[in-house]
């Protein structure tokens, strides 16, 4: 009989300690055993070391008073680092051991979580009992756990005892905020600040966490901390001995030469994400605003001085004089701009904005159209352009003068501001010339400074420095290139396509088999290797390799950048295809699953694609691959050659039934490009049964999936045979078309800058319970003109309204109103987008060779009277008094919102197609005086497309098929004349658009000839 192995003395001592001193000695011995020794970590984890560590941490859990700033504003929690009790020393050693285990990678995260080791460590951050060294070791360990958790296939955020659960509480985040507020100029304190900020950057993942970080004041503290770095940019804020003058900037936390900027920027970016309200909340910070204003004021007073920045920012002096009146623009090089008239100073100054405006005279008509268009967009709920914060040029300066992670984080913040719409639109030129080439350079493996990464983030050993840049730099680049031809051109000129293609191919290199690490439980396994513990104590064997997950993140970022590059120009798409990336993009559309043995299923992407059996594409990679495929499919040449040859359709069919709804949406948007009339894959896709799938998705409760499916169906029925159109209508079911277009959804929500948003005394009760375009009940604002649209009355239960405001949670006052308005405007935008696509579906349905038969089919589906009633309602302004203090008060005027431009365009072209039908169809249309009168104002609409559509309605209504239609044509012409259409057409004789002028000539000629 085999002898049972004896328990190691260290483990015996930790399980049943004889004295505090012997326990500390055992912990130190264990630490020396496992630090830097992966095999020893595996052995001790298998022996069940987690449970004793948990008992030690929980037994010595501090219970002192909570951390709070003292009367001097500093943190009063430091005892001498040389005086530690045995209990605290044991806690410190246990924390270091846990950190060493976490260094082993994701395989150890679940045992640490299941062993309840995280909560006692977080409690150390919230009390004043712990020494500075213990707090520092705790922050290091928590950062390591966060690093390993982000690389694990098992989402630790879902575990009720994990880091994400224990850290994101009011108490824990208040402790983090107080750590960030520390003002002591010591290396230990500055390390604590950097690690606390890095912990936020690594763990902040969802909206609830971001809202909590705002609510607990962490974002405010980070903004104040960033102000210290901005303060270092200007020596006007310093005294003669180099110290900072608190009398000038009393709200600014004193800075230190040992402070690190990258972690602070990373935490700020993780919190604000792409939220416009959070970004504005961050920029409104008092300390940050004071520093920026002081710095701008100092610029004008010291025109000839050079910029002086702290050495830790790694800056170089800029030797040109700053332009007067441009604030922090003096930090950036002057860029060439258009020649303009003006003073010599104005001619010499070409700001990074590029061309501020155009020269030349404009006609009164053009100015009037431009003004009307601005009014319509502002009334339609579009957010006004915010005045750009001076922080933007400062961040651009940091990108240009710093290196490594600091450069990357500053560029990330700029891209977030850019996505939120709070960067001046004229920045495209400066982004293209000053930022994009530097971001492309970050794609190189040797572009990141390992030394800076170690200082800023305390050496993340789980992820090489070059992978950090390759993961984040392409995504930042992709954001800056969205809808920006200048940034795309700059990226192509800098060699981005070639480098991105190379990185994408490298991401499919075979992984090493030893990258897979078995996970360990809190207790040892049984002799037969099976689990001898409960599910909470034993980790699953299906954890993905760290390298594979890192590679997947790189792949996702690269595909997003390629999608942005291929979004506009065919020559860029051709260059991308010529670099051989199409097989890899198609391969990225395929989600792999492990076999029963724990390995991936093998697959090939083509002759040049290496074995990818060790690679699994998570949802993020698939979404990015769908975006890249959609961009590439916008080219007819690409559709007919590369994508068709690569077999792009097959993986998309699988993705249409993916478990992730976002993947279904992304796949559907790609399908919408593949079913166009000119696509060679259209017939094959139809034969695969795509029609039924799209019709099922069009009835989905998810607004994005519903929208993308209707969009695809709209493309599918364009120029399609009559039987296919009827089959589509039949598959969608009776009443579906009426439901999605007859309701106006969430109408007229006050946009930022409106009366209710400017007046802080206004209360904003919310209205609930109105169905949207899909007929589903929504619980945000749906204010419509009930008498006109037939909508149900709004529910004004104030208790329910208060609960909705409470559910926002993290925001209050103006921030809460901006949050609610943003959510309600998003709901309205989603609903209007569905309606617009539904109207375009009708437009394409009655277009083509079988248009006359399909018009009759449409009347049968909706009813003649109902269709004309819907069209009339879409052209009328919408009335609401949402967000008024008292909706019943006669003092509050009702707000009138014009119809959306896209909705009007779709309705007008439906009328064009109806008028192009048989004579009886024209007769039906001319017999709708309300509809025709409602159309009259749109002859003066700013959109030339709408004006052109109105003229086409007149042309088609006065068109005569044969001589038998002459009496009817004459009557229709007279009716148009009496309704005022002839006068409106005459006003368009001098329209600035040639197309409109030519159509007007035809319409006037036909009306005059018919009435003669």
Coordinates of C-alpha atoms in Angstrom, one line a residue, residues 534-875:
X534 CA -17.6 21.7 -4.8
X535 CA -18.0 23.8 -7.8
X536 CA -17.1 26.9 -5.8
X537 CA -13.7 25.5 -5.0
X538 CA -12.6 23.9 -8.3
X539 CA -11.9 25.8 -11.5
X540 CA -13.1 24.6 -14.9
X541 CA -10.5 23.1 -17.2
X542 CA -11.7 25.3 -20.1
X543 CA -9.7 28.5 -19.4
X544 CA -8.3 30.0 -22.7
X545 CA -4.6 30.6 -23.0
X546 CA -3.4 34.0 -22.0
X547 CA -1.6 34.4 -25.3
X548 CA -4.6 33.5 -27.3
X549 CA -6.8 36.1 -25.5
X550 CA -4.1 38.7 -25.9
X551 CA -3.9 37.9 -29.6
X552 CA -7.7 38.0 -29.9
X553 CA -7.7 41.6 -28.5
X554 CA -5.0 42.6 -30.9
X555 CA -7.0 41.1 -33.8
X556 CA -10.1 42.9 -32.8
X557 CA -8.4 46.2 -32.7
X558 CA -6.7 45.7 -36.1
X559 CA -9.9 44.7 -37.8
X560 CA -11.6 47.9 -36.4
X561 CA -8.8 50.0 -37.9
X562 CA -9.1 48.2 -41.3
X563 CA -12.9 48.8 -41.2
X564 CA -12.4 52.5 -40.8
X565 CA -9.8 52.6 -43.5
X566 CA -12.0 50.8 -46.0
X567 CA -15.1 52.8 -45.3
X568 CA -14.9 55.4 -48.0
X569 CA -12.5 55.0 -50.9
X570 CA -12.2 52.1 -53.3
X571 CA -8.4 52.6 -53.7
X572 CA -7.9 52.0 -50.0
X573 CA -10.1 48.9 -50.2
X574 CA -8.0 47.6 -53.1
X575 CA -4.8 48.2 -51.2
X576 CA -6.1 46.3 -48.2
X577 CA -7.1 43.4 -50.5
X578 CA -3.8 43.5 -52.3
X579 CA -2.1 43.0 -48.9
X580 CA -3.8 39.6 -48.6
X581 CA -6.0 40.2 -45.6
X582 CA -9.3 39.0 -47.0
X583 CA -8.9 35.3 -46.0
X584 CA -8.0 36.4 -42.4
X585 CA -11.0 38.7 -42.2
X586 CA -13.3 35.9 -43.3
X587 CA -11.6 33.5 -40.8
X588 CA -12.3 36.1 -38.1
X589 CA -16.0 35.7 -38.8
X590 CA -15.9 32.1 -37.6
X591 CA -16.5 31.4 -33.9
X592 CA -14.6 28.3 -32.9
X593 CA -15.6 26.0 -30.1
X594 CA -13.5 23.6 -28.1
X595 CA -13.9 19.9 -28.6
X596 CA -14.5 17.6 -25.7
X597 CA -10.8 17.2 -25.2
X598 CA -10.4 20.9 -24.5
X599 CA -8.8 21.8 -27.9
X600 CA -10.3 24.0 -30.6
X601 CA -11.7 22.6 -33.8
X602 CA -9.3 22.9 -36.8
X603 CA -10.1 25.2 -39.6
X604 CA -8.4 26.7 -42.6
X605 CA -8.9 30.2 -44.0
X606 CA -7.1 29.5 -47.3
X607 CA -4.0 28.3 -48.8
X608 CA -1.9 31.0 -47.1
X609 CA -3.5 30.7 -43.7
X610 CA -1.7 28.8 -41.1
X611 CA -3.2 26.3 -38.7
X612 CA -5.6 28.3 -36.5
X613 CA -6.7 25.4 -34.3
X614 CA -5.4 27.2 -31.2
X615 CA -7.5 30.3 -31.9
X616 CA -11.0 31.2 -30.7
X617 CA -12.7 34.3 -31.9
X618 CA -14.7 35.9 -29.2
X619 CA -17.7 38.2 -29.9
X620 CA -15.5 41.3 -30.1
X621 CA -13.4 39.9 -32.9
X622 CA -16.4 38.8 -34.8
X623 CA -18.0 42.2 -34.5
X624 CA -14.9 43.9 -35.8
X625 CA -14.6 41.4 -38.6
X626 CA -18.2 42.1 -39.6
X627 CA -17.4 45.8 -39.7
X628 CA -14.4 45.2 -41.9
X629 CA -16.4 43.0 -44.2
X630 CA -19.1 45.5 -44.5
X631 CA -16.6 48.2 -45.4
X632 CA -15.0 46.1 -48.0
X633 CA -18.3 45.0 -49.5
X634 CA -19.2 48.6 -50.4
X635 CA -17.1 48.1 -53.5
X636 CA -18.7 46.4 -56.5
X637 CA -15.4 45.1 -57.7
X638 CA -14.6 43.6 -54.3
X639 CA -18.0 41.9 -54.1
X640 CA -17.5 40.3 -57.5
X641 CA -14.0 39.1 -56.9
X642 CA -12.3 38.9 -53.5
X643 CA -15.2 38.5 -51.1
X644 CA -17.1 36.1 -53.4
X645 CA -14.0 33.9 -53.9
X646 CA -13.3 33.9 -50.2
X647 CA -16.8 32.5 -49.4
X648 CA -17.9 35.4 -47.2
X649 CA -21.6 34.4 -47.2
X650 CA -21.3 31.0 -45.5
X651 CA -19.9 32.2 -42.1
X652 CA -22.4 35.1 -42.1
X653 CA -25.3 32.6 -42.3
X654 CA -24.0 31.0 -39.1
X655 CA -23.7 34.4 -37.4
X656 CA -27.3 35.3 -38.0
X657 CA -28.2 32.7 -35.4
X658 CA -25.4 33.5 -33.0
X659 CA -26.2 33.6 -29.3
X660 CA -25.0 37.2 -29.0
X661 CA -27.6 39.7 -30.3
X662 CA -24.9 42.2 -31.2
X663 CA -23.3 39.6 -33.5
X664 CA -26.6 39.0 -35.2
X665 CA -27.0 42.7 -35.8
X666 CA -23.5 43.0 -37.2
X667 CA -24.0 40.0 -39.5
X668 CA -27.3 41.5 -40.7
X669 CA -25.6 44.8 -41.6
X670 CA -23.1 42.9 -43.8
X671 CA -25.9 40.9 -45.4
X672 CA -27.6 44.2 -46.4
X673 CA -24.7 44.9 -48.7
X674 CA -24.6 41.4 -50.1
X675 CA -28.2 41.4 -51.3
X676 CA -28.0 44.5 -53.4
X677 CA -29.2 44.3 -57.0
X678 CA -25.6 44.3 -58.4
X679 CA -24.3 41.7 -55.9
X680 CA -23.3 38.4 -57.6
X681 CA -24.1 36.6 -54.3
X682 CA -27.7 37.7 -54.2
X683 CA -29.2 34.6 -55.8
X684 CA -27.2 32.2 -53.7
X685 CA -28.1 34.1 -50.5
X686 CA -31.8 33.9 -51.4
X687 CA -31.6 30.2 -52.1
X688 CA -30.1 29.7 -48.6
X689 CA -33.4 30.9 -47.0
X690 CA -32.2 34.3 -45.9
X691 CA -35.7 35.8 -46.4
X692 CA -37.3 34.0 -43.5
X693 CA -34.4 34.8 -41.2
X694 CA -34.5 38.5 -42.0
X695 CA -38.3 38.6 -41.6
X696 CA -37.9 36.9 -38.2
X697 CA -35.3 39.4 -37.1
X698 CA -37.5 42.3 -38.4
X699 CA -40.0 41.3 -35.7
X700 CA -37.4 41.3 -33.0
X701 CA -37.8 43.3 -29.8
X702 CA -34.2 44.5 -30.1
X703 CA -34.3 47.9 -31.9
X704 CA -30.9 47.4 -33.5
X705 CA -31.6 44.0 -34.9
X706 CA -35.0 45.2 -36.1
X707 CA -33.5 48.2 -37.8
X708 CA -30.7 46.3 -39.5
X709 CA -33.1 43.6 -40.7
X710 CA -35.5 46.1 -42.2
X711 CA -32.6 47.7 -43.9
X712 CA -31.5 44.4 -45.4
X713 CA -35.1 43.6 -46.5
X714 CA -35.3 47.1 -48.1
X715 CA -32.2 46.2 -50.2
X716 CA -33.5 42.7 -50.9
X717 CA -36.8 43.8 -52.5
X718 CA -35.3 46.6 -54.6
X719 CA -35.8 45.6 -58.3
X720 CA -36.8 42.1 -57.1
X721 CA -39.5 40.0 -58.9
X722 CA -43.1 40.6 -57.9
X723 CA -43.4 37.1 -56.3
X724 CA -40.4 37.8 -54.1
X725 CA -41.9 41.1 -52.9
X726 CA -45.2 39.4 -52.1
X727 CA -43.5 36.5 -50.4
X728 CA -41.7 39.0 -48.2
X729 CA -44.9 40.8 -47.2
X730 CA -46.5 37.5 -46.5
X731 CA -43.6 36.3 -44.4
X732 CA -43.6 39.5 -42.3
X733 CA -47.3 38.9 -41.5
X734 CA -50.4 41.1 -41.6
X735 CA -50.2 44.4 -39.9
X736 CA -46.4 44.4 -39.5
X737 CA -45.8 47.2 -42.0
X738 CA -48.5 49.4 -40.4
X739 CA -47.1 48.9 -36.9
X740 CA -43.6 50.1 -37.7
X741 CA -44.5 53.2 -39.6
X742 CA -47.7 54.5 -38.1
X743 CA -46.3 55.5 -34.7
X744 CA -44.0 58.4 -34.1
X745 CA -42.3 57.0 -31.0
X746 CA -40.5 59.3 -28.5
X747 CA -41.3 62.8 -29.8
X748 CA -39.7 66.1 -29.0
X749 CA -37.3 65.6 -26.2
X750 CA -35.7 68.8 -25.0
X751 CA -32.2 68.9 -26.3
X752 CA -29.3 70.2 -24.2
X753 CA -29.4 74.0 -24.3
X754 CA -33.2 74.2 -24.3
X755 CA -35.1 76.1 -21.7
X756 CA -35.5 73.1 -19.4
X757 CA -31.8 72.3 -19.6
X758 CA -30.7 75.9 -19.0
X759 CA -33.0 76.5 -16.0
X760 CA -31.7 74.5 -13.0
X761 CA -35.0 75.1 -11.1
X762 CA -37.0 73.1 -13.6
X763 CA -38.0 69.6 -12.5
X764 CA -38.3 67.0 -15.2
X765 CA -40.9 64.4 -14.5
X766 CA -40.8 61.5 -16.9
X767 CA -43.5 59.9 -18.9
X768 CA -43.8 56.2 -19.2
X769 CA -45.7 53.5 -20.9
X770 CA -46.1 54.6 -24.6
X771 CA -45.6 51.9 -27.2
X772 CA -42.9 52.5 -29.7
X773 CA -42.8 51.7 -33.4
X774 CA -42.7 48.0 -32.8
X775 CA -45.7 48.1 -30.5
X776 CA -43.6 47.3 -27.4
X777 CA -44.0 49.2 -24.1
X778 CA -41.1 51.5 -23.3
X779 CA -40.4 53.3 -20.1
X780 CA -38.9 56.5 -21.4
X781 CA -40.2 59.7 -22.9
X782 CA -42.8 59.2 -25.7
X783 CA -44.5 62.6 -25.9
X784 CA -46.6 63.1 -29.1
X785 CA -49.5 65.1 -30.2
X786 CA -52.2 62.6 -29.2
X787 CA -55.0 64.2 -31.1
X788 CA -53.1 64.1 -34.3
X789 CA -51.2 60.8 -34.1
X790 CA -53.6 58.7 -32.1
X791 CA -51.1 58.0 -29.4
X792 CA -52.1 57.1 -25.9
X793 CA -51.9 59.8 -23.2
X794 CA -48.8 60.0 -21.2
X795 CA -48.5 58.5 -17.7
X796 CA -47.6 61.3 -15.3
X797 CA -47.3 59.3 -12.1
X798 CA -44.7 61.3 -10.2
X799 CA -43.8 58.3 -8.0
X800 CA -42.9 56.3 -11.1
X801 CA -41.0 59.3 -12.4
X802 CA -39.0 59.6 -9.2
X803 CA -38.1 55.9 -9.4
X804 CA -36.8 56.5 -12.9
X805 CA -34.7 59.4 -11.8
X806 CA -33.4 57.3 -8.9
X807 CA -32.5 54.5 -11.3
X808 CA -30.0 56.8 -13.0
X809 CA -28.2 56.7 -9.8
X810 CA -24.9 58.3 -10.4
X811 CA -26.0 61.7 -11.7
X812 CA -27.9 64.6 -10.2
X813 CA -29.1 68.1 -11.1
X814 CA -28.0 69.1 -14.6
X815 CA -26.0 65.9 -15.1
X816 CA -29.1 63.8 -14.4
X817 CA -31.2 65.8 -16.8
X818 CA -28.5 65.4 -19.5
X819 CA -28.5 61.7 -18.8
X820 CA -32.2 61.3 -19.1
X821 CA -32.3 63.5 -22.2
X822 CA -29.6 61.5 -23.8
X823 CA -31.4 58.2 -23.1
X824 CA -34.7 59.6 -24.4
X825 CA -33.1 61.1 -27.5
X826 CA -31.5 57.7 -28.2
X827 CA -34.9 56.0 -27.9
X828 CA -36.4 58.6 -30.2
X829 CA -33.6 58.2 -32.7
X830 CA -34.0 54.4 -32.7
X831 CA -37.7 54.6 -33.3
X832 CA -37.4 57.2 -36.1
X833 CA -34.7 55.1 -37.7
X834 CA -37.0 52.1 -37.8
X835 CA -39.8 54.2 -39.2
X836 CA -37.5 55.7 -41.9
X837 CA -36.4 52.2 -43.0
X838 CA -40.0 51.1 -43.0
X839 CA -41.0 53.9 -45.3
X840 CA -38.0 53.2 -47.5
X841 CA -39.2 49.6 -47.6
X842 CA -42.5 50.8 -49.0
X843 CA -40.6 53.1 -51.4
X844 CA -38.7 50.1 -52.8
X845 CA -41.7 47.9 -52.7
X846 CA -43.6 50.0 -55.2
X847 CA -40.6 50.8 -57.4
X848 CA -39.6 48.8 -60.5
X849 CA -41.3 47.0 -63.4
X850 CA -44.1 45.7 -61.2
X851 CA -44.8 48.9 -59.5
X852 CA -48.5 49.2 -60.4
X853 CA -49.3 45.8 -59.2
X854 CA -47.4 46.4 -56.0
X855 CA -49.2 49.7 -55.4
X856 CA -52.5 47.7 -55.4
X857 CA -50.9 45.2 -53.1
X858 CA -49.8 48.0 -50.7
X859 CA -53.3 49.5 -50.7
X860 CA -54.6 46.0 -49.8
X861 CA -52.1 45.6 -47.0
X862 CA -52.5 49.0 -45.4
X863 CA -55.7 50.4 -46.8
X864 CA -55.9 53.4 -49.0
X865 CA -57.2 55.9 -46.5
X866 CA -54.9 54.6 -43.7
X867 CA -51.8 54.9 -46.0
X868 CA -52.6 58.5 -46.9
X869 CA -53.4 59.3 -43.3
X870 CA -50.0 58.0 -42.2
X871 CA -48.1 59.9 -44.9
X872 CA -49.9 63.1 -43.9
X873 CA -49.0 62.7 -40.3
X874 CA -45.3 62.2 -41.1
X875 CA -45.2 65.6 -42.8

